[in-house]
Amino acid sequence: MSRMIVRVDGMTCAHCNMAIEGAVAQIDGVTAVRADFTTGSVEVDVDGELNESAVRDAIAEEGYEVRSFEPEPA
């Protein structure tokens, strides 16, 4: 399992968290998602390698923009 931190622009409330979490959770291999609008970050746990394109597309479909992908600090 690995964890990726996704920086997202446009999240402003708890509804944003739920929309992003629901969309990203549907991606194959994703085991957990935690969005935090206060920091503009989404933690994504995945078995194997994260499909960044699928995450970017899922978040964009909800109306938000991915700014960056960062591996979780060790």
PDB file of C-alpha atoms in Angstrom:
ATOM      1  CA  MET A   1       0.000   0.000   0.000  1.00  0.00           C
ATOM      2  CA  SER A   2       1.128   3.535  -0.692  1.00  0.00           C
ATOM      3  CA  ARG A   3      -0.257   6.971   0.101  1.00  0.00           C
ATOM      4  CA  MET A   4      -0.328  10.005  -2.159  1.00  0.00           C
ATOM      5  CA  ILE A   5      -1.218  13.559  -1.188  1.00  0.00           C
ATOM      6  CA  VAL A   6      -3.194  15.347  -3.894  1.00  0.00           C
ATOM      7  CA  ARG A   7      -3.347  19.152  -3.710  1.00  0.00           C
ATOM      8  CA  VAL A   8      -6.689  20.425  -4.998  1.00  0.00           C
ATOM      9  CA  ASP A   9      -7.945  23.947  -5.752  1.00  0.00           C
ATOM     10  CA  GLY A  10     -11.555  24.968  -5.243  1.00  0.00           C
ATOM     11  CA  MET A  11     -12.560  23.000  -2.145  1.00  0.00           C
ATOM     12  CA  THR A  12     -14.464  25.259   0.266  1.00  0.00           C
ATOM     13  CA  CYS A  13     -16.711  23.106   2.457  1.00  0.00           C
ATOM     14  CA  ALA A  14     -17.588  19.672   3.825  1.00  0.00           C
ATOM     15  CA  HIS A  15     -19.689  18.974   0.719  1.00  0.00           C
ATOM     16  CA  CYS A  16     -16.536  19.404  -1.369  1.00  0.00           C
ATOM     17  CA  ASN A  17     -14.824  16.797   0.819  1.00  0.00           C
ATOM     18  CA  MET A  18     -17.668  14.323   0.317  1.00  0.00           C
ATOM     19  CA  ALA A  19     -17.868  14.883  -3.453  1.00  0.00           C
ATOM     20  CA  ILE A  20     -14.139  14.319  -3.948  1.00  0.00           C
ATOM     21  CA  GLU A  21     -13.978  11.359  -1.573  1.00  0.00           C
ATOM     22  CA  GLY A  22     -16.888   9.671  -3.348  1.00  0.00           C
ATOM     23  CA  ALA A  23     -15.425  10.203  -6.808  1.00  0.00           C
ATOM     24  CA  VAL A  24     -11.878   9.080  -5.979  1.00  0.00           C
ATOM     25  CA  ALA A  25     -13.058   6.063  -3.967  1.00  0.00           C
ATOM     26  CA  GLN A  26     -14.504   4.597  -7.184  1.00  0.00           C
ATOM     27  CA  ILE A  27     -11.062   4.304  -8.824  1.00  0.00           C
ATOM     28  CA  ASP A  28      -9.613   0.793  -9.025  1.00  0.00           C
ATOM     29  CA  GLY A  29      -6.991   0.140  -6.377  1.00  0.00           C
ATOM     30  CA  VAL A  30      -8.007   3.018  -4.092  1.00  0.00           C
ATOM     31  CA  THR A  31      -8.485   1.689  -0.553  1.00  0.00           C
ATOM     32  CA  ALA A  32      -9.149   4.946   1.348  1.00  0.00           C
ATOM     33  CA  VAL A  33      -9.665   8.651   0.636  1.00  0.00           C
ATOM     34  CA  ARG A  34      -9.634  11.579   3.065  1.00  0.00           C
ATOM     35  CA  ALA A  35     -10.262  15.086   1.729  1.00  0.00           C
ATOM     36  CA  ASP A  36      -9.682  18.223   3.816  1.00  0.00           C
ATOM     37  CA  PHE A  37     -10.982  21.488   2.375  1.00  0.00           C
ATOM     38  CA  THR A  38      -9.165  23.508   5.061  1.00  0.00           C
ATOM     39  CA  THR A  39      -5.782  22.414   3.707  1.00  0.00           C
ATOM     40  CA  GLY A  40      -6.804  21.776   0.091  1.00  0.00           C
ATOM     41  CA  SER A  41      -5.433  18.259   0.300  1.00  0.00           C
ATOM     42  CA  VAL A  42      -6.698  14.776  -0.407  1.00  0.00           C
ATOM     43  CA  GLU A  43      -4.930  11.726   1.024  1.00  0.00           C
ATOM     44  CA  VAL A  44      -5.325   8.702  -1.219  1.00  0.00           C
ATOM     45  CA  ASP A  45      -4.327   5.203  -0.090  1.00  0.00           C
ATOM     46  CA  VAL A  46      -3.856   2.749  -2.927  1.00  0.00           C
ATOM     47  CA  ASP A  47      -2.812  -0.840  -3.490  1.00  0.00           C
ATOM     48  CA  GLY A  48      -0.070  -0.657  -6.095  1.00  0.00           C
ATOM     49  CA  GLU A  49       0.566   2.484  -8.109  1.00  0.00           C
ATOM     50  CA  LEU A  50      -1.873   5.394  -8.171  1.00  0.00           C
ATOM     51  CA  ASN A  51      -3.458   6.149 -11.542  1.00  0.00           C
ATOM     52  CA  GLU A  52      -2.906   9.915 -11.416  1.00  0.00           C
ATOM     53  CA  SER A  53      -4.801  10.482 -14.645  1.00  0.00           C
ATOM     54  CA  ALA A  54      -7.899   8.743 -13.271  1.00  0.00           C
ATOM     55  CA  VAL A  55      -7.691  10.769 -10.047  1.00  0.00           C
ATOM     56  CA  ARG A  56      -7.271  14.031 -11.966  1.00  0.00           C
ATOM     57  CA  ASP A  57     -10.269  13.174 -14.185  1.00  0.00           C
ATOM     58  CA  ALA A  58     -12.503  12.128 -11.262  1.00  0.00           C
ATOM     59  CA  ILE A  59     -11.738  15.331  -9.370  1.00  0.00           C
ATOM     60  CA  ALA A  60     -12.239  17.478 -12.474  1.00  0.00           C
ATOM     61  CA  GLU A  61     -15.646  15.872 -13.075  1.00  0.00           C
ATOM     62  CA  GLU A  62     -16.664  17.122  -9.624  1.00  0.00           C
ATOM     63  CA  GLY A  63     -15.600  20.659 -10.566  1.00  0.00           C
ATOM     64  CA  TYR A  64     -12.217  20.934  -8.856  1.00  0.00           C
ATOM     65  CA  GLU A  65      -8.673  21.237 -10.163  1.00  0.00           C
ATOM     66  CA  VAL A  66      -5.703  19.094  -9.166  1.00  0.00           C
ATOM     67  CA  ARG A  67      -2.673  21.249  -8.508  1.00  0.00           C
ATOM     68  CA  SER A  68      -0.129  18.527  -7.700  1.00  0.00           C
ATOM     69  CA  PHE A  69       0.562  14.963  -6.568  1.00  0.00           C
ATOM     70  CA  GLU A  70       3.038  14.438  -3.728  1.00  0.00           C
ATOM     71  CA  PRO A  71       4.137  11.197  -2.115  1.00  0.00           C
ATOM     72  CA  GLU A  72       3.441  11.099   1.610  1.00  0.00           C
ATOM     73  CA  PRO A  73       6.555  12.198   3.514  1.00  0.00           C
ATOM     74  CA  ALA A  74       8.398   9.340   5.178  1.00  0.00           C
TER      75      ALA A  74
END
